[in-house]
mmCIF file of C-alpha atoms in Angstrom:
data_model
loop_
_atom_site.group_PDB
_atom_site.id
_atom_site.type_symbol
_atom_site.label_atom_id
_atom_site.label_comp_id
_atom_site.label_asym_id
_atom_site.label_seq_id
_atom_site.Cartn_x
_atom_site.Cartn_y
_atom_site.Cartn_z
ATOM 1 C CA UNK A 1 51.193 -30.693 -46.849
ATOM 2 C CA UNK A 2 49.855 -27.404 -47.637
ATOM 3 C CA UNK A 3 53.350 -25.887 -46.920
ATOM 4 C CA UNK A 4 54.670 -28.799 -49.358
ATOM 5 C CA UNK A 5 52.542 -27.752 -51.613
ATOM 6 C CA UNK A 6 54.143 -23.981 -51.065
ATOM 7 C CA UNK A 7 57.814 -25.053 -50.722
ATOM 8 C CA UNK A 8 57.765 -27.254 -54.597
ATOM 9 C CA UNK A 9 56.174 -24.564 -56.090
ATOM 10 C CA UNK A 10 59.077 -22.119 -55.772
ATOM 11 C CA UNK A 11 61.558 -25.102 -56.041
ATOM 12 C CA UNK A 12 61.005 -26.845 -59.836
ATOM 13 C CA UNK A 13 62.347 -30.287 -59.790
ATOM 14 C CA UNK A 14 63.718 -30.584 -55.949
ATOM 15 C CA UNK A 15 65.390 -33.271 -55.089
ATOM 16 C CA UNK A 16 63.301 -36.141 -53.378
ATOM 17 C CA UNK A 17 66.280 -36.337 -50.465
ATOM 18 C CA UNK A 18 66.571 -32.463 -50.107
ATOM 19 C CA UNK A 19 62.860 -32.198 -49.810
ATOM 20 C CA UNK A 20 62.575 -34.929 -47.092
ATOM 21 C CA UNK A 21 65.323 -33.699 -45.162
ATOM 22 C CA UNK A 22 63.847 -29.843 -45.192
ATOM 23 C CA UNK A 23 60.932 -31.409 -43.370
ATOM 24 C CA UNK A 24 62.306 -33.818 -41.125
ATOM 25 C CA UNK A 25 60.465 -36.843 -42.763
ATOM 26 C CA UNK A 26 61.483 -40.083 -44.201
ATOM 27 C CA UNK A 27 61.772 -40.070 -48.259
ATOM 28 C CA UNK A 28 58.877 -43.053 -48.016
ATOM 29 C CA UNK A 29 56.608 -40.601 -46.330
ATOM 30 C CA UNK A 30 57.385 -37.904 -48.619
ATOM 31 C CA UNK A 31 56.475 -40.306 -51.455
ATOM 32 C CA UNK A 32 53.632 -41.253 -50.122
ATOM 33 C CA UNK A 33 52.217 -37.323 -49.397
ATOM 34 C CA UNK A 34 53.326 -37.164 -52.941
ATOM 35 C CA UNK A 35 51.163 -40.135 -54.051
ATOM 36 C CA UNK A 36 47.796 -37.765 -52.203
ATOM 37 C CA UNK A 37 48.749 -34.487 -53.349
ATOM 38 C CA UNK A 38 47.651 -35.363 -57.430
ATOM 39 C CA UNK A 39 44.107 -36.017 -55.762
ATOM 40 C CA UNK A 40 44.243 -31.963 -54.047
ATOM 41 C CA UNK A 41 43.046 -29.212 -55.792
ATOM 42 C CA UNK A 42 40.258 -26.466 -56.137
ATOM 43 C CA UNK A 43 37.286 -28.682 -57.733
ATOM 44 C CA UNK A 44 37.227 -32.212 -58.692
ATOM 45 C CA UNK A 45 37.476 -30.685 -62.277
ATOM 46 C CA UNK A 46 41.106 -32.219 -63.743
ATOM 47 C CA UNK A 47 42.467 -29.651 -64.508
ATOM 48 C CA UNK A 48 41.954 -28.004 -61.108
ATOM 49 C CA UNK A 49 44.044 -30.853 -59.453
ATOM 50 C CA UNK A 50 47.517 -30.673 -58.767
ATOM 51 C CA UNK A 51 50.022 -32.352 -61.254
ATOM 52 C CA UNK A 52 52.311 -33.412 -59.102
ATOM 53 C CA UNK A 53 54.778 -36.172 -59.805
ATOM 54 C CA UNK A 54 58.355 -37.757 -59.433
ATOM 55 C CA UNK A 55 60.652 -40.152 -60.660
ATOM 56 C CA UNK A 56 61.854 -41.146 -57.867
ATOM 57 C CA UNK A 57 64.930 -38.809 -57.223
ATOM 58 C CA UNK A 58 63.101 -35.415 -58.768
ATOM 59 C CA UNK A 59 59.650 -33.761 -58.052
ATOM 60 C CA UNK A 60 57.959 -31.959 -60.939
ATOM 61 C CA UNK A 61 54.601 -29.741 -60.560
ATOM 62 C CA UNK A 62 53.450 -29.825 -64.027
ATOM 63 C CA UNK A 63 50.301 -26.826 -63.719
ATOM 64 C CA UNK A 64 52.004 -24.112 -60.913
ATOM 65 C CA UNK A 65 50.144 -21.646 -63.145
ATOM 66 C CA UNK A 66 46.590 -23.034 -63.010
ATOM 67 C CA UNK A 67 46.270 -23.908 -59.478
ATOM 68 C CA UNK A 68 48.520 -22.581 -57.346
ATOM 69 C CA UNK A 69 46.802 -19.543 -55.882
ATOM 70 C CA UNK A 70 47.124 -17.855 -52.434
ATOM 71 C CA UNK A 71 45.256 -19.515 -49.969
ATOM 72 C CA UNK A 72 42.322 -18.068 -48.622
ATOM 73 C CA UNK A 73 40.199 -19.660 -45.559
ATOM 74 C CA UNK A 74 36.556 -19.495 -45.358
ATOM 75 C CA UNK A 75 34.397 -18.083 -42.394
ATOM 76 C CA UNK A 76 34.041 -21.698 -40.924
ATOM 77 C CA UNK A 77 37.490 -22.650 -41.735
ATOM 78 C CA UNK A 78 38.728 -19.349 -40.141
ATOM 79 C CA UNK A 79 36.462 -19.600 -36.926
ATOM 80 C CA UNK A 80 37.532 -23.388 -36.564
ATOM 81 C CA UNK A 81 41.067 -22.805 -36.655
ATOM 82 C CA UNK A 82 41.326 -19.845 -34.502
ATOM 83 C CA UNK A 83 39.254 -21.788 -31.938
ATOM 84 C CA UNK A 84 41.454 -24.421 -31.735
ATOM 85 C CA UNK A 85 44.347 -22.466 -31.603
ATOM 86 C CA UNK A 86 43.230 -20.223 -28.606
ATOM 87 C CA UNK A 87 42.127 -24.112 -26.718
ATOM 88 C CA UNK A 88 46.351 -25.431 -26.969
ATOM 89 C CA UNK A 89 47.030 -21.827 -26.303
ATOM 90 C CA UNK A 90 44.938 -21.976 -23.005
ATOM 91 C CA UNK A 91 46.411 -25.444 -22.234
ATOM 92 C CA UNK A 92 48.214 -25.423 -18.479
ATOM 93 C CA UNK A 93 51.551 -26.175 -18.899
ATOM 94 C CA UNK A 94 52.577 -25.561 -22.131
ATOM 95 C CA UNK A 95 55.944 -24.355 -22.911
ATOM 96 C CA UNK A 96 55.883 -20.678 -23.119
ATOM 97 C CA UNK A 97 57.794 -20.130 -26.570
ATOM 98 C CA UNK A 98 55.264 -22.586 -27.691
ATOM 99 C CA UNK A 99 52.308 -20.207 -26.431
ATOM 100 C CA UNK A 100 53.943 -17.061 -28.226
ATOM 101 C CA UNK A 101 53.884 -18.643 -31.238
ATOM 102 C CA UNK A 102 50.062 -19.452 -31.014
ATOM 103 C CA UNK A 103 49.456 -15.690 -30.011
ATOM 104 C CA UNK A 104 51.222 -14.296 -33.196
ATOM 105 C CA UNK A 105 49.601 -16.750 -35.360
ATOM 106 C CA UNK A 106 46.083 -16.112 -33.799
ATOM 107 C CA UNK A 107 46.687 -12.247 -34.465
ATOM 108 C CA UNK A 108 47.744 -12.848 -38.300
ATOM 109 C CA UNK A 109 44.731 -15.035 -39.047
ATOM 110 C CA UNK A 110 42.327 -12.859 -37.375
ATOM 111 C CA UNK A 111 43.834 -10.089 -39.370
ATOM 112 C CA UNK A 112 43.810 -12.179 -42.642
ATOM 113 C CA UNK A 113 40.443 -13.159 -42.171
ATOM 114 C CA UNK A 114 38.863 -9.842 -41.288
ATOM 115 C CA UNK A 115 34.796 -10.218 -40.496
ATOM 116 C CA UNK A 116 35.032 -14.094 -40.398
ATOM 117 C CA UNK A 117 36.948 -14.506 -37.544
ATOM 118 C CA UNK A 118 34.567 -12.817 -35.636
ATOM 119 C CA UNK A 119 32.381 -15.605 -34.275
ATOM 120 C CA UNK A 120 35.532 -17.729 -32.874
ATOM 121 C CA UNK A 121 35.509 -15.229 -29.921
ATOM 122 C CA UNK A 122 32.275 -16.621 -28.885
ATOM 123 C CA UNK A 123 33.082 -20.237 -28.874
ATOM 124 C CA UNK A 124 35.502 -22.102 -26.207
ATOM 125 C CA UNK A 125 37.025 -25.251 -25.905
ATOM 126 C CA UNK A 126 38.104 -26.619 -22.650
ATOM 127 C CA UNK A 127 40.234 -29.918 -22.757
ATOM 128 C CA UNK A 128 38.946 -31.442 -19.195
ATOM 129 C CA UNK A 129 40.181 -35.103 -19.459
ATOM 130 C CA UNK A 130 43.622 -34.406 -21.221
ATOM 131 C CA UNK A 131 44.662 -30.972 -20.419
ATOM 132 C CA UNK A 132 46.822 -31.783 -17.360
ATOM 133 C CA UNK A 133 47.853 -34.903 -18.842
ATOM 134 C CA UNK A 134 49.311 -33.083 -22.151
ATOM 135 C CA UNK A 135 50.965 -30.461 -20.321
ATOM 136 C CA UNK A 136 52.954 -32.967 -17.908
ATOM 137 C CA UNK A 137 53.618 -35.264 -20.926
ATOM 138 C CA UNK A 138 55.132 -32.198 -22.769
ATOM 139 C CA UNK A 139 57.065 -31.663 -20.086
ATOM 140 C CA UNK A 140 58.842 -34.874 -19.705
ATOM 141 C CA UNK A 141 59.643 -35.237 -23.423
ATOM 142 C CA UNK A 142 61.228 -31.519 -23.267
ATOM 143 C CA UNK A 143 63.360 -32.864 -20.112
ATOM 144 C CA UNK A 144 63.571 -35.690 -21.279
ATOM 145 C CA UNK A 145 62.102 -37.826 -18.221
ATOM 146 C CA UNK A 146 60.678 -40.552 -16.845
ATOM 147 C CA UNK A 147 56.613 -40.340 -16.390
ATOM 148 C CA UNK A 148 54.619 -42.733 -13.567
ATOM 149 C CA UNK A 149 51.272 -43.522 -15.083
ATOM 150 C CA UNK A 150 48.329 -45.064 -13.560
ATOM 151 C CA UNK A 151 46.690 -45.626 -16.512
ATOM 152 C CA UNK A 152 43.242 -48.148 -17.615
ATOM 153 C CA UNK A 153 44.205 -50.660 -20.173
ATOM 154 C CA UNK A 154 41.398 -51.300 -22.042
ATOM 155 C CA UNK A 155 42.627 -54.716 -23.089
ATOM 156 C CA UNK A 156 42.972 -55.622 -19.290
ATOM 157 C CA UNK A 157 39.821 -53.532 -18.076
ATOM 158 C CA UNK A 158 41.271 -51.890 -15.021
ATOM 159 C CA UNK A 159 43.993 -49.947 -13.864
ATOM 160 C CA UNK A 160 47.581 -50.405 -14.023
ATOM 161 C CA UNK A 161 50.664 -48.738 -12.971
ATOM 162 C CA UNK A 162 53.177 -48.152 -15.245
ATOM 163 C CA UNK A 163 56.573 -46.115 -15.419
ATOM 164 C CA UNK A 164 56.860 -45.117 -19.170
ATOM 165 C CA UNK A 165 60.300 -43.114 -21.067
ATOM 166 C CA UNK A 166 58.464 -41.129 -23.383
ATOM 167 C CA UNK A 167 59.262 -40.975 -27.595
ATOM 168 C CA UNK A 168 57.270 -38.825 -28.954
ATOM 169 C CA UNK A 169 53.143 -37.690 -29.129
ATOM 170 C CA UNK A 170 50.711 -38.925 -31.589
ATOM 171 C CA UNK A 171 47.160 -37.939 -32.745
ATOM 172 C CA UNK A 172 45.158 -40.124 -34.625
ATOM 173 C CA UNK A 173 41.401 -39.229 -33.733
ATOM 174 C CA UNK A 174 42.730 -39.058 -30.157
ATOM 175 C CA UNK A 175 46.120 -37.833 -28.521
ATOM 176 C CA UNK A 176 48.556 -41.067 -28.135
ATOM 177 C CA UNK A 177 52.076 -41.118 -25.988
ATOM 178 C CA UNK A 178 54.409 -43.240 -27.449
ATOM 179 C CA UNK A 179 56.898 -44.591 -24.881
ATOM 180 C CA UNK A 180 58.928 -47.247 -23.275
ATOM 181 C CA UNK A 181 56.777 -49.327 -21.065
ATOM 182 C CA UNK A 182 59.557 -50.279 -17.855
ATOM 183 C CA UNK A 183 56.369 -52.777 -17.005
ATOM 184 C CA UNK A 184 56.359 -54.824 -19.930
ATOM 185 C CA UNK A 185 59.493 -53.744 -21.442
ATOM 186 C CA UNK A 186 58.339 -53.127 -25.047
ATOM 187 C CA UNK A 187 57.109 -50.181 -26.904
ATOM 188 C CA UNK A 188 53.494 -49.296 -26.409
ATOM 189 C CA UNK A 189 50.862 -46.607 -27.011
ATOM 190 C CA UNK A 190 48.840 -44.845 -24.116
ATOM 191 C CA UNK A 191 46.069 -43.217 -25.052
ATOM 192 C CA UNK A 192 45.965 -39.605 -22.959
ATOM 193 C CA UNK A 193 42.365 -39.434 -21.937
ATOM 194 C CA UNK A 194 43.112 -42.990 -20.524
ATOM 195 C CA UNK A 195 45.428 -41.490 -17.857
ATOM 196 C CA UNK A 196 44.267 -41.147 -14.469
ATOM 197 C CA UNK A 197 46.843 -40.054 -12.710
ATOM 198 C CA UNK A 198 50.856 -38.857 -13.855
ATOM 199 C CA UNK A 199 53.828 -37.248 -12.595
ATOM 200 C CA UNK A 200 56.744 -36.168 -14.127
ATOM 201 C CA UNK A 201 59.887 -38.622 -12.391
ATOM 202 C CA UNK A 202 63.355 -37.595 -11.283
ATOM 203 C CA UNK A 203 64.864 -40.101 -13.271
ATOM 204 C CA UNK A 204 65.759 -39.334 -17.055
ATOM 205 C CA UNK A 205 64.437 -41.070 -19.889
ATOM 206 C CA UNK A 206 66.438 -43.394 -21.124
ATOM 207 C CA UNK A 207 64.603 -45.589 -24.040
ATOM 208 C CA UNK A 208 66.242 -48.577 -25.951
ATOM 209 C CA UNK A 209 67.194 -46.896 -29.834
ATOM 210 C CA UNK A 210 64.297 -47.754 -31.654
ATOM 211 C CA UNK A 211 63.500 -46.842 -35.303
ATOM 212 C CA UNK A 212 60.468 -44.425 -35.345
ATOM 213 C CA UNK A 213 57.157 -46.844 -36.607
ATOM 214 C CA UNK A 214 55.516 -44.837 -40.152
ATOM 215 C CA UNK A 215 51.996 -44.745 -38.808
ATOM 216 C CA UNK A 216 51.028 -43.467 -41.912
ATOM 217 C CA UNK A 217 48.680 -46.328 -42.396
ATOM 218 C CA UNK A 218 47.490 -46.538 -38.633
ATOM 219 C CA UNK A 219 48.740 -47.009 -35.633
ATOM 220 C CA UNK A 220 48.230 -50.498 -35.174
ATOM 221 C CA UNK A 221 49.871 -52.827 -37.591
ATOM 222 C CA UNK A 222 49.261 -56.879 -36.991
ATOM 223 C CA UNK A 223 51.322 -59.511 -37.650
ATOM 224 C CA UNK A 224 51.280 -62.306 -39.964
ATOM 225 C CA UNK A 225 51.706 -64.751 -37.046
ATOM 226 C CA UNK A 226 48.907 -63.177 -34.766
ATOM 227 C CA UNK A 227 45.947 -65.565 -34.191
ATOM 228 C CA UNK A 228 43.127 -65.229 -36.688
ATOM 229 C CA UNK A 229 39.965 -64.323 -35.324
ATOM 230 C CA UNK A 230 36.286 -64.257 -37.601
ATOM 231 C CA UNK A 231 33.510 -62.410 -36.893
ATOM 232 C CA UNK A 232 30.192 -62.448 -38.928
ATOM 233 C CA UNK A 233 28.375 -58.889 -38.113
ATOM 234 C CA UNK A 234 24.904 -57.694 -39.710
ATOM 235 C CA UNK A 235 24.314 -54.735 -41.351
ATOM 236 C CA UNK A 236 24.448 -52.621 -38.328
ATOM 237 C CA UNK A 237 28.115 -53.609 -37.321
ATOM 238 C CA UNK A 238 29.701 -52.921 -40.694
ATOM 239 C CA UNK A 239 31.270 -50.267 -38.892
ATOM 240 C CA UNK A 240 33.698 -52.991 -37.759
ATOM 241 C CA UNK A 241 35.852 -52.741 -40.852
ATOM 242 C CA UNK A 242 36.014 -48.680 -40.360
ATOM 243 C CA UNK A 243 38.129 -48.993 -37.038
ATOM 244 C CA UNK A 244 39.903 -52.834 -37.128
ATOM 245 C CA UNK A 245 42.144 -53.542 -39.602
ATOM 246 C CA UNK A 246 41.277 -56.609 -41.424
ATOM 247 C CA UNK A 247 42.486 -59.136 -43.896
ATOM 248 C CA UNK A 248 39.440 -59.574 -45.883
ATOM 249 C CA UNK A 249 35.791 -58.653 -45.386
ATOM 250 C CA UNK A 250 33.173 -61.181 -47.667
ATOM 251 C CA UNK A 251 29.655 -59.610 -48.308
ATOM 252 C CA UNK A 252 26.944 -61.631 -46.615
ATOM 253 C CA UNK A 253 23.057 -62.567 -48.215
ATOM 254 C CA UNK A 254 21.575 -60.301 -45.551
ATOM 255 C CA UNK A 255 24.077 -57.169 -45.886
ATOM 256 C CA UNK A 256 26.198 -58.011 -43.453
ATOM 257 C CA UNK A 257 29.921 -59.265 -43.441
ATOM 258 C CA UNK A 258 32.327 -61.715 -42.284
ATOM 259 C CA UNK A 259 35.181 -60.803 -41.037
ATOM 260 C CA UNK A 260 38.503 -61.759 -41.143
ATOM 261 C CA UNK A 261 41.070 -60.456 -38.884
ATOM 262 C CA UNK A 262 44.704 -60.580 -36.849
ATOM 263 C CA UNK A 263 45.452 -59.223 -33.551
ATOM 264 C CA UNK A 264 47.991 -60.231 -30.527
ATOM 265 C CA UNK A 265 45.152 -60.067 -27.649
ATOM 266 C CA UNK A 266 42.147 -62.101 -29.343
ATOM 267 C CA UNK A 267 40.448 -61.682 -25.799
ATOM 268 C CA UNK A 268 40.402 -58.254 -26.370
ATOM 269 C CA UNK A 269 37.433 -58.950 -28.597
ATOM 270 C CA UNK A 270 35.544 -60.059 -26.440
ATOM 271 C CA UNK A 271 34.496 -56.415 -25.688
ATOM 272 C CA UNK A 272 33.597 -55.945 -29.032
ATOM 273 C CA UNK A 273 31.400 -58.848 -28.927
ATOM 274 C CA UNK A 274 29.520 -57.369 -26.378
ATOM 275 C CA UNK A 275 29.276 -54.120 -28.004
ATOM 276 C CA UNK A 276 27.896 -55.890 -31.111
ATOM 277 C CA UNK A 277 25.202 -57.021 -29.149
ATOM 278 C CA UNK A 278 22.616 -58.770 -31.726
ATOM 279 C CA UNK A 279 24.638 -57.453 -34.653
ATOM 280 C CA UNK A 280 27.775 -59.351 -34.133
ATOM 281 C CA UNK A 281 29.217 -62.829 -33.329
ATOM 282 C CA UNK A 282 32.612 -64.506 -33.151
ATOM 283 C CA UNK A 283 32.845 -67.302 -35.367
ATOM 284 C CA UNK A 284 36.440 -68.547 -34.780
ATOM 285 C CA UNK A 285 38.299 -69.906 -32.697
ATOM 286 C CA UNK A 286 35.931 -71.517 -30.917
ATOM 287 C CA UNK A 287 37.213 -71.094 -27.057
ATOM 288 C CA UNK A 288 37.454 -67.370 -28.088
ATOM 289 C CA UNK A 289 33.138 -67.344 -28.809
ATOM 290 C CA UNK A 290 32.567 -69.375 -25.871
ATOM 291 C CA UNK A 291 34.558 -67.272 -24.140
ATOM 292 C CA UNK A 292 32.527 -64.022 -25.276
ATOM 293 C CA UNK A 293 28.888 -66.218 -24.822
ATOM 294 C CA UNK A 294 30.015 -66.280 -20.812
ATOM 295 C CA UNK A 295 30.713 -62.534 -20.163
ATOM 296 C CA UNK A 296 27.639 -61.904 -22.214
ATOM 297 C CA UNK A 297 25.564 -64.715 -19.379
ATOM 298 C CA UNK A 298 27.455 -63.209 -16.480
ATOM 299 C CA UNK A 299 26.661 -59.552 -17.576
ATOM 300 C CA UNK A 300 23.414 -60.200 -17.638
ATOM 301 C CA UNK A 301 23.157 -62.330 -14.414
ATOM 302 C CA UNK A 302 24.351 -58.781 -13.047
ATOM 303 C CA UNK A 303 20.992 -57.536 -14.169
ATOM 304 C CA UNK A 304 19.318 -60.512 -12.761
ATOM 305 C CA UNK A 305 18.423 -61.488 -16.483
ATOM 306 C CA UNK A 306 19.808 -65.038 -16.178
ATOM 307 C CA UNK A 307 16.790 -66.025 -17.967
ATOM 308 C CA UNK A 308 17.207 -63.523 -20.985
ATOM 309 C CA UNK A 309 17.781 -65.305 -24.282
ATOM 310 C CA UNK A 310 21.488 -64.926 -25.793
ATOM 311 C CA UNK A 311 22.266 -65.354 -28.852
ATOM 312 C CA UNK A 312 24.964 -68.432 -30.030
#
């Protein structure tokens, strides 16, 4: 966005298609980076905010003058992007015109930032649980081939083995691979520090054509005709409605919430449930709590707490 930002202010009134196309995006997305930029600027002042708007077919920046100065990064800014840089550099695997790049960009920002950079020398960042992982899935998407995964599905809670034709990477908090599941023959999301074990496969990739998802709004998007499943949490679990997405959320008396949610794997839940603990229930459906009651009784027979109160 910042090199949006850049690219419209030499360009008065681009063209919404041109624009799109010069950075490989859908026009929705562009709108919708549009729709953020207006709340971007150098204080929360108005008239340090960027006036950015279109009509649809042209983008105007109304105040180039007022706001659009050269960028300058700050010491922690400086030290926290040169860190990260240097930790993909260092990455095993990683294609080698890829790792140039990095290198010349490190050496302009250190130069740019003078004194401030100094302190990113002293800080390292290993990437133990995905490093290996990234590097082979990089590698199959630039040969386009098959990976084998043996991988932990959360949902299932254990290990499966799965061979995967691989889209494309996402982050979103963590690193995602978006690929063909050959297992369950659908599109699905692995999560990268979920990966046990992978190898790069002889045979090529060769995924059904599929329109690329807009994850703009999240990666997971439910469906109208997923079960409905409620959960009442106290004020400790509010977090709930920070990470699921929901369909409505009703205050309760005490500070709490109830919950209203879709999802395709309603026994997935029943891990959040236990998370929850005393600050959490699931109200409906009914075999779904009763469900959740019994892990919670035989996870604490485990303990030998058969006796321990639990709560309905």
């Amino acid at each position: 966005m910042l090199s949006l930002v850049t690219y419209l202010r030499e360009r008065p009134g681009a063209r919404v298609g041109e624009v799109a196309r010069a950075f490989g995006i859908s026009e929705q997305e562009l709108i919708g980076d549009l729709n953020v930029l207006p709340m971007c600027g150098t204080s929360f002042r108005g008239g340090d905010l960027l006036d950015i708007d279109t009509d649809g077919e042209h983008i105007w920046w109304h105040n180039v003058d007022d706001v659009a100065q050269p960028l300058r990064l700050a010491a922690d800014e400086a030290t926290a992007l040169l860190v990260a840089a240097r930790a993909v550099a260092g990455l095993p695997g990683l294609r080698e015109r890829d790792r140039q790049a990095l290198t010349r960009a490190v050496a302009k920002i250190e130069s740019a930032a003078g004194e401030s950079a100094q302190g990113s020398a002293r800080v390292g960042v290993t990437f133990e649980a995905e490093g290996h992982v990234f590097a082979d899935v990089d590698r199959a998407l630039s040969e386009r081939r098959r990976l084998w995964l043996r991988y932990y599905s959360y949902g299932r809670g254990g290990m499966t083995d799965r061979e995967v034709d691989p889209i494309r990477l996402v982050t979103e908090g963590h690193t995602y691979l978006e690929g063909w599941c050959r297992v369950s023959e659908g599109r699905r999301m692995f999560r990268l520090d979920r990966v046990a074990d992978i190898r790069v496969l002889d045979a090529p990739a060769d995924p059904p054509p599929l329109e690329l998802r807009d994850l703009s709004e999240g990666l997971v998007h439910p469906a109208a005709d997923d079960p409905e499943v409620v959960l009442e949490v106290g004020p400790a679990g509010r977090w709930v409605t920070e990470y699921y997405t929901h369909d409505e959320a009703v205050e309760l008396p005490d500070g709490g919430l109830r919950i209203t949610l879709r999802t395709p794997d309603p026994a997935g839940l029943r891990r959040l449930a236990l998370r929850l603990g005393r600050d959490g229930r699931i109200v409906a459906p009914a075999d779904l709590a009763d469900q959740a009651r019994s892990t919670a009784l035989a996870a604490l027979a485990a303990y030998g707490a058969t006796e321990a109160p639990v709560p309905d």
